[in-house]
mmCIF file with all atom_site columns, C-alpha atoms in Angstrom:
data_model
loop_
_atom_site.group_PDB
_atom_site.id
_atom_site.type_symbol
_atom_site.label_atom_id
_atom_site.label_alt_id
_atom_site.label_comp_id
_atom_site.label_asym_id
_atom_site.label_entity_id
_atom_site.label_seq_id
_atom_site.pdbx_PDB_ins_code
_atom_site.Cartn_x
_atom_site.Cartn_y
_atom_site.Cartn_z
_atom_site.occupancy
_atom_site.B_iso_or_equiv
_atom_site.pdbx_formal_charge
_atom_site.auth_seq_id
_atom_site.auth_comp_id
_atom_site.auth_asym_id
_atom_site.auth_atom_id
_atom_site.pdbx_PDB_model_num
ATOM 1   C CA . MET Q 1 1   ? 0.000  0.000  0.000  1.00 33.00 ? 1   MET Q CA 1
ATOM 2   C CA . VAL Q 1 2   ? 1.354  3.433  -0.967 1.00 42.00 ? 2   VAL Q CA 1
ATOM 3   C CA . LYS Q 1 3   ? 1.676  5.882  1.899  1.00 54.00 ? 3   LYS Q CA 1
ATOM 4   C CA . SER Q 1 4   ? -0.379 9.038  1.517  1.00 64.00 ? 4   SER Q CA 1
ATOM 5   C CA . ASN Q 1 5   ? 1.334  12.417 1.621  1.00 67.00 ? 5   ASN Q CA 1
ATOM 6   C CA . ILE Q 1 6   ? -0.193 13.036 5.063  1.00 67.00 ? 6   ILE Q CA 1
ATOM 7   C CA . ASP Q 1 7   ? 1.306  9.785  6.349  1.00 81.00 ? 7   ASP Q CA 1
ATOM 8   C CA . LYS Q 1 8   ? 4.702  10.696 4.899  1.00 87.00 ? 8   LYS Q CA 1
ATOM 9   C CA . LYS Q 1 9   ? 4.527  14.167 6.404  1.00 89.00 ? 9   LYS Q CA 1
ATOM 10  C CA . SER Q 1 10  ? 3.615  12.764 9.825  1.00 85.00 ? 10  SER Q CA 1
ATOM 11  C CA . ILE Q 1 11  ? 6.450  10.230 9.680  1.00 86.00 ? 11  ILE Q CA 1
ATOM 12  C CA . ALA Q 1 12  ? 8.904  12.901 8.519  1.00 90.00 ? 12  ALA Q CA 1
ATOM 13  C CA . LYS Q 1 13  ? 7.821  15.187 11.347 1.00 88.00 ? 13  LYS Q CA 1
ATOM 14  C CA . ASP Q 1 14  ? 8.314  12.447 13.954 1.00 84.00 ? 14  ASP Q CA 1
ATOM 15  C CA . LEU Q 1 15  ? 11.762 11.636 12.562 1.00 86.00 ? 15  LEU Q CA 1
ATOM 16  C CA . PHE Q 1 16  ? 12.792 15.299 12.516 1.00 89.00 ? 16  PHE Q CA 1
ATOM 17  C CA . ILE Q 1 17  ? 11.586 16.097 16.017 1.00 84.00 ? 17  ILE Q CA 1
ATOM 18  C CA . LYS Q 1 18  ? 12.366 12.881 17.876 1.00 79.00 ? 18  LYS Q CA 1
ATOM 19  C CA . SER Q 1 19  ? 15.315 11.211 16.168 1.00 77.00 ? 19  SER Q CA 1
ATOM 20  C CA . ARG Q 1 20  ? 17.430 14.180 15.081 1.00 72.00 ? 20  ARG Q CA 1
ATOM 21  C CA . CYS Q 1 21  ? 17.798 12.723 11.584 1.00 79.00 ? 21  CYS Q CA 1
ATOM 22  C CA . THR Q 1 22  ? 19.143 15.027 8.894  1.00 89.00 ? 22  THR Q CA 1
ATOM 23  C CA . GLN Q 1 23  ? 16.847 16.239 6.139  1.00 92.00 ? 23  GLN Q CA 1
ATOM 24  C CA . GLU Q 1 24  ? 18.588 13.911 3.696  1.00 93.00 ? 24  GLU Q CA 1
ATOM 25  C CA . GLU Q 1 25  ? 18.088 10.904 5.985  1.00 91.00 ? 25  GLU Q CA 1
ATOM 26  C CA . ILE Q 1 26  ? 14.425 11.767 6.475  1.00 92.00 ? 26  ILE Q CA 1
ATOM 27  C CA . ALA Q 1 27  ? 13.889 12.175 2.731  1.00 93.00 ? 27  ALA Q CA 1
ATOM 28  C CA . GLU Q 1 28  ? 15.485 8.798  2.057  1.00 91.00 ? 28  GLU Q CA 1
ATOM 29  C CA . LYS Q 1 29  ? 13.564 6.973  4.803  1.00 89.00 ? 29  LYS Q CA 1
ATOM 30  C CA . VAL Q 1 30  ? 10.190 8.460  3.875  1.00 89.00 ? 30  VAL Q CA 1
ATOM 31  C CA . GLY Q 1 31  ? 10.647 8.393  0.098  1.00 90.00 ? 31  GLY Q CA 1
ATOM 32  C CA . ILE Q 1 32  ? 10.435 12.118 -0.653 1.00 93.00 ? 32  ILE Q CA 1
ATOM 33  C CA . THR Q 1 33  ? 12.863 14.818 -1.747 1.00 95.00 ? 33  THR Q CA 1
ATOM 34  C CA . ARG Q 1 34  ? 15.047 16.792 0.634  1.00 94.00 ? 34  ARG Q CA 1
ATOM 35  C CA . GLN Q 1 35  ? 13.391 19.956 -0.695 1.00 96.00 ? 35  GLN Q CA 1
ATOM 36  C CA . THR Q 1 36  ? 9.980  18.641 0.393  1.00 95.00 ? 36  THR Q CA 1
ATOM 37  C CA . VAL Q 1 37  ? 11.329 17.913 3.868  1.00 94.00 ? 37  VAL Q CA 1
ATOM 38  C CA . SER Q 1 38  ? 12.831 21.402 4.009  1.00 95.00 ? 38  SER Q CA 1
ATOM 39  C CA . ARG Q 1 39  ? 9.524  22.977 2.949  1.00 96.00 ? 39  ARG Q CA 1
ATOM 40  C CA . TRP Q 1 40  ? 7.564  20.980 5.541  1.00 94.00 ? 40  TRP Q CA 1
ATOM 41  C CA . ILE Q 1 41  ? 10.046 21.980 8.270  1.00 93.00 ? 41  ILE Q CA 1
ATOM 42  C CA . ARG Q 1 42  ? 9.733  25.643 7.338  1.00 93.00 ? 42  ARG Q CA 1
ATOM 43  C CA . GLU Q 1 43  ? 5.946  25.729 6.843  1.00 92.00 ? 43  GLU Q CA 1
ATOM 44  C CA . GLY Q 1 44  ? 5.202  23.592 9.905  1.00 89.00 ? 44  GLY Q CA 1
ATOM 45  C CA . LYS Q 1 45  ? 7.674  25.409 12.165 1.00 88.00 ? 45  LYS Q CA 1
ATOM 46  C CA . TRP Q 1 46  ? 9.179  22.058 13.114 1.00 90.00 ? 46  TRP Q CA 1
ATOM 47  C CA . GLU Q 1 47  ? 12.414 23.705 14.350 1.00 88.00 ? 47  GLU Q CA 1
ATOM 48  C CA . GLU Q 1 48  ? 10.444 25.577 17.015 1.00 83.00 ? 48  GLU Q CA 1
ATOM 49  C CA . LEU Q 1 49  ? 8.656  22.374 17.985 1.00 80.00 ? 49  LEU Q CA 1
ATOM 50  C CA . ARG Q 1 50  ? 11.915 20.452 18.258 1.00 82.00 ? 50  ARG Q CA 1
ATOM 51  C CA . VAL Q 1 51  ? 13.432 23.147 20.457 1.00 77.00 ? 51  VAL Q CA 1
ATOM 52  C CA . SER Q 1 52  ? 10.323 23.373 22.620 1.00 71.00 ? 52  SER Q CA 1
ATOM 53  C CA . ILE Q 1 53  ? 10.370 19.638 23.207 1.00 70.00 ? 53  ILE Q CA 1
ATOM 54  C CA . THR Q 1 54  ? 14.109 19.573 23.865 1.00 67.00 ? 54  THR Q CA 1
ATOM 55  C CA . ILE Q 1 55  ? 13.995 21.962 26.805 1.00 73.00 ? 55  ILE Q CA 1
ATOM 56  C CA . SER Q 1 56  ? 11.183 21.387 29.222 1.00 73.00 ? 56  SER Q CA 1
ATOM 57  C CA . THR Q 1 57  ? 9.570  23.816 31.631 1.00 76.00 ? 57  THR Q CA 1
ATOM 58  C CA . GLU Q 1 58  ? 11.101 21.855 34.499 1.00 79.00 ? 58  GLU Q CA 1
ATOM 59  C CA . GLN Q 1 59  ? 14.589 22.315 33.053 1.00 83.00 ? 59  GLN Q CA 1
ATOM 60  C CA . ILE Q 1 60  ? 14.057 26.057 32.656 1.00 86.00 ? 60  ILE Q CA 1
ATOM 61  C CA . ILE Q 1 61  ? 12.795 26.348 36.238 1.00 89.00 ? 61  ILE Q CA 1
ATOM 62  C CA . ALA Q 1 62  ? 15.728 24.285 37.529 1.00 91.00 ? 62  ALA Q CA 1
ATOM 63  C CA . GLY Q 1 63  ? 18.135 26.652 35.763 1.00 92.00 ? 63  GLY Q CA 1
ATOM 64  C CA . MET Q 1 64  ? 16.448 29.686 37.307 1.00 95.00 ? 64  MET Q CA 1
ATOM 65  C CA . ILE Q 1 65  ? 16.543 28.138 40.776 1.00 96.00 ? 65  ILE Q CA 1
ATOM 66  C CA . LYS Q 1 66  ? 20.261 27.466 40.268 1.00 96.00 ? 66  LYS Q CA 1
ATOM 67  C CA . GLN Q 1 67  ? 20.786 31.138 39.363 1.00 96.00 ? 67  GLN Q CA 1
ATOM 68  C CA . ILE Q 1 68  ? 19.011 32.237 42.553 1.00 96.00 ? 68  ILE Q CA 1
ATOM 69  C CA . SER Q 1 69  ? 21.111 29.795 44.572 1.00 96.00 ? 69  SER Q CA 1
ATOM 70  C CA . ASP Q 1 70  ? 24.323 31.100 42.964 1.00 96.00 ? 70  ASP Q CA 1
ATOM 71  C CA . ILE Q 1 71  ? 23.389 34.693 43.836 1.00 96.00 ? 71  ILE Q CA 1
ATOM 72  C CA . GLN Q 1 72  ? 22.692 33.702 47.445 1.00 96.00 ? 72  GLN Q CA 1
ATOM 73  C CA . ASP Q 1 73  ? 25.915 31.673 47.654 1.00 96.00 ? 73  ASP Q CA 1
ATOM 74  C CA . GLY Q 1 74  ? 27.861 34.666 46.347 1.00 95.00 ? 74  GLY Q CA 1
ATOM 75  C CA . ALA Q 1 75  ? 26.344 36.920 48.992 1.00 95.00 ? 75  ALA Q CA 1
ATOM 76  C CA . ASN Q 1 76  ? 27.007 34.362 51.742 1.00 95.00 ? 76  ASN Q CA 1
ATOM 77  C CA . ALA Q 1 77  ? 30.662 34.084 50.674 1.00 95.00 ? 77  ALA Q CA 1
ATOM 78  C CA . ARG Q 1 78  ? 31.257 37.771 51.411 1.00 95.00 ? 78  ARG Q CA 1
ATOM 79  C CA . PRO Q 1 79  ? 32.824 38.860 54.699 1.00 95.00 ? 79  PRO Q CA 1
ATOM 80  C CA . GLU Q 1 80  ? 30.598 39.184 57.764 1.00 93.00 ? 80  GLU Q CA 1
ATOM 81  C CA . GLY Q 1 81  ? 28.587 42.400 57.646 1.00 92.00 ? 81  GLY Q CA 1
ATOM 82  C CA . GLN Q 1 82  ? 28.685 42.589 53.824 1.00 93.00 ? 82  GLN Q CA 1
ATOM 83  C CA . ARG Q 1 83  ? 26.397 39.668 53.092 1.00 93.00 ? 83  ARG Q CA 1
ATOM 84  C CA . ALA Q 1 84  ? 23.264 41.661 52.334 1.00 95.00 ? 84  ALA Q CA 1
ATOM 85  C CA . LEU Q 1 85  ? 22.111 41.388 48.742 1.00 95.00 ? 85  LEU Q CA 1
ATOM 86  C CA . THR Q 1 86  ? 22.828 44.344 46.505 1.00 95.00 ? 86  THR Q CA 1
ATOM 87  C CA . ALA Q 1 87  ? 19.880 46.077 44.854 1.00 96.00 ? 87  ALA Q CA 1
ATOM 88  C CA . LYS Q 1 88  ? 20.826 44.432 41.561 1.00 97.00 ? 88  LYS Q CA 1
ATOM 89  C CA . GLU Q 1 89  ? 21.015 40.961 43.148 1.00 96.00 ? 89  GLU Q CA 1
ATOM 90  C CA . ALA Q 1 90  ? 17.694 41.421 44.943 1.00 96.00 ? 90  ALA Q CA 1
ATOM 91  C CA . ASP Q 1 91  ? 16.064 42.651 41.727 1.00 96.00 ? 91  ASP Q CA 1
ATOM 92  C CA . THR Q 1 92  ? 17.397 39.647 39.822 1.00 96.00 ? 92  THR Q CA 1
ATOM 93  C CA . ILE Q 1 93  ? 16.041 37.249 42.456 1.00 96.00 ? 93  ILE Q CA 1
ATOM 94  C CA . VAL Q 1 94  ? 12.625 38.950 42.366 1.00 97.00 ? 94  VAL Q CA 1
ATOM 95  C CA . LYS Q 1 95  ? 12.509 38.710 38.558 1.00 96.00 ? 95  LYS Q CA 1
ATOM 96  C CA . LEU Q 1 96  ? 13.626 35.073 38.536 1.00 96.00 ? 96  LEU Q CA 1
ATOM 97  C CA . SER Q 1 97  ? 11.105 34.175 41.259 1.00 95.00 ? 97  SER Q CA 1
ATOM 98  C CA . SER Q 1 98  ? 8.332  35.856 39.288 1.00 94.00 ? 98  SER Q CA 1
ATOM 99  C CA . ALA Q 1 99  ? 9.320  34.010 36.115 1.00 92.00 ? 99  ALA Q CA 1
ATOM 100 C CA . ILE Q 1 100 ? 9.402  30.693 38.000 1.00 91.00 ? 100 ILE Q CA 1
ATOM 101 C CA . LYS Q 1 101 ? 5.928  31.277 39.403 1.00 88.00 ? 101 LYS Q CA 1
ATOM 102 C CA . LYS Q 1 102 ? 4.614  32.153 35.942 1.00 85.00 ? 102 LYS Q CA 1
ATOM 103 C CA . LEU Q 1 103 ? 6.167  29.035 34.404 1.00 82.00 ? 103 LEU Q CA 1
ATOM 104 C CA . GLN Q 1 104 ? 4.745  26.836 37.150 1.00 79.00 ? 104 GLN Q CA 1
ATOM 105 C CA . ASN Q 1 105 ? 1.240  28.192 36.597 1.00 69.00 ? 105 ASN Q CA 1
ATOM 106 C CA . GLU Q 1 106 ? 1.115  28.114 32.796 1.00 69.00 ? 106 GLU Q CA 1
ATOM 107 C CA . ALA Q 1 107 ? 1.204  25.182 30.445 1.00 65.00 ? 107 ALA Q CA 1
ATOM 108 C CA . GLY Q 1 108 ? 4.147  25.747 28.158 1.00 68.00 ? 108 GLY Q CA 1
ATOM 109 C CA . ILE Q 1 109 ? 4.314  24.731 24.511 1.00 69.00 ? 109 ILE Q CA 1
ATOM 110 C CA . THR Q 1 110 ? 6.451  21.754 25.565 1.00 69.00 ? 110 THR Q CA 1
ATOM 111 C CA . ASP Q 1 111 ? 3.717  20.485 27.851 1.00 74.00 ? 111 ASP Q CA 1
ATOM 112 C CA . ILE Q 1 112 ? 1.085  21.045 25.170 1.00 79.00 ? 112 ILE Q CA 1
ATOM 113 C CA . VAL Q 1 113 ? 3.115  19.223 22.511 1.00 78.00 ? 113 VAL Q CA 1
ATOM 114 C CA . ASN Q 1 114 ? 3.925  16.313 24.839 1.00 79.00 ? 114 ASN Q CA 1
ATOM 115 C CA . VAL Q 1 115 ? 0.258  15.808 25.710 1.00 85.00 ? 115 VAL Q CA 1
ATOM 116 C CA . GLY Q 1 116 ? -0.637 15.941 22.014 1.00 85.00 ? 116 GLY Q CA 1
ATOM 117 C CA . ILE Q 1 117 ? 1.985  13.330 21.144 1.00 85.00 ? 117 ILE Q CA 1
ATOM 118 C CA . LYS Q 1 118 ? 0.787  10.998 23.893 1.00 87.00 ? 118 LYS Q CA 1
ATOM 119 C CA . PHE Q 1 119 ? -2.832 11.412 22.843 1.00 91.00 ? 119 PHE Q CA 1
ATOM 120 C CA . THR Q 1 120 ? -2.002 10.837 19.166 1.00 88.00 ? 120 THR Q CA 1
ATOM 121 C CA . ASN Q 1 121 ? -0.116 7.640  20.018 1.00 86.00 ? 121 ASN Q CA 1
ATOM 122 C CA . TRP Q 1 122 ? -3.024 6.423  22.129 1.00 92.00 ? 122 TRP Q CA 1
ATOM 123 C CA . LEU Q 1 123 ? -5.598 7.307  19.461 1.00 91.00 ? 123 LEU Q CA 1
ATOM 124 C CA . ARG Q 1 124 ? -3.496 5.661  16.732 1.00 88.00 ? 124 ARG Q CA 1
ATOM 125 C CA . SER Q 1 125 ? -3.800 2.328  18.552 1.00 90.00 ? 125 SER Q CA 1
ATOM 126 C CA . ILE Q 1 126 ? -7.598 2.653  18.583 1.00 93.00 ? 126 ILE Q CA 1
ATOM 127 C CA . ASP Q 1 127 ? -8.449 4.322  15.267 1.00 92.00 ? 127 ASP Q CA 1
ATOM 128 C CA . ILE Q 1 128 ? -5.715 5.197  12.776 1.00 88.00 ? 128 ILE Q CA 1
ATOM 129 C CA . GLU Q 1 129 ? -7.996 7.334  10.601 1.00 89.00 ? 129 GLU Q CA 1
ATOM 130 C CA . LYS Q 1 130 ? -9.152 9.465  13.524 1.00 91.00 ? 130 LYS Q CA 1
ATOM 131 C CA . ALA Q 1 131 ? -5.515 9.791  14.604 1.00 88.00 ? 131 ALA Q CA 1
ATOM 132 C CA . LYS Q 1 132 ? -4.599 11.158 11.158 1.00 87.00 ? 132 LYS Q CA 1
ATOM 133 C CA . GLU Q 1 133 ? -7.483 13.626 11.284 1.00 90.00 ? 133 GLU Q CA 1
ATOM 134 C CA . TYR Q 1 134 ? -6.578 14.663 14.823 1.00 90.00 ? 134 TYR Q CA 1
ATOM 135 C CA . ASN Q 1 135 ? -2.913 15.068 13.858 1.00 85.00 ? 135 ASN Q CA 1
ATOM 136 C CA . GLU Q 1 136 ? -3.810 17.556 11.115 1.00 86.00 ? 136 GLU Q CA 1
ATOM 137 C CA . LEU Q 1 137 ? -5.917 19.598 13.539 1.00 90.00 ? 137 LEU Q CA 1
ATOM 138 C CA . TRP Q 1 138 ? -3.238 19.349 16.203 1.00 86.00 ? 138 TRP Q CA 1
ATOM 139 C CA . ASP Q 1 139 ? -0.610 20.720 13.796 1.00 82.00 ? 139 ASP Q CA 1
ATOM 140 C CA . LEU Q 1 140 ? -2.843 23.720 13.080 1.00 85.00 ? 140 LEU Q CA 1
ATOM 141 C CA . PHE Q 1 141 ? -3.334 24.293 16.806 1.00 86.00 ? 141 PHE Q CA 1
ATOM 142 C CA . ILE Q 1 142 ? 0.407  24.163 17.544 1.00 80.00 ? 142 ILE Q CA 1
ATOM 143 C CA . LYS Q 1 143 ? 1.201  26.543 14.675 1.00 77.00 ? 143 LYS Q CA 1
ATOM 144 C CA . ASP Q 1 144 ? -1.359 28.952 16.118 1.00 80.00 ? 144 ASP Q CA 1
ATOM 145 C CA . GLN Q 1 145 ? 0.220  28.684 19.582 1.00 75.00 ? 145 GLN Q CA 1
ATOM 146 C CA . LEU Q 1 146 ? 3.682  29.454 18.175 1.00 70.00 ? 146 LEU Q CA 1
ATOM 147 C CA . LYS Q 1 147 ? 2.529  32.761 16.673 1.00 68.00 ? 147 LYS Q CA 1
#
C-alpha cells in the first residue's frame, strides 16, 4: 500500500523532532525529496517544535533556581557584615522568582506538545484514521500557539 502524503509528512515530522535525523536521511527513509522535507520543516515550524520539546519547563525552572542559589551563595561568601544582597542581586532574584511562578502556573508549549503526542499515540492504537485527522488539527493548533 502506498503511503499518503499526510502519512509521509507525519512520519517525517516524527523523525525530525524525535530522532534528530538530517533532512537527507528523512527524505530517504520516507521516500520524498530533501526539498519537500525542508519545505515541511519551514511551513510547519518544526524547528520551534523540536526546540520546545528539547527543553522542558522543568529544566528552565531548575536553571532559574540554580541562578538564585548562585546569587545567594555569592552573597554568603562575602565577609561578615557585607552579606546583604545588593539592589541588583535582589532585583534579579525577584525577577527570577516571578518568572518561576509564571512558568509553574502556565502550560508551556512543551507540555502542550507532549500531551498531544501521547494522545495521538493512544488514538493511533484505537483508530488510525481518527488519529490522522486529529494530527492535522493538532498541527494547526500548535502553529497557532507558536505565533
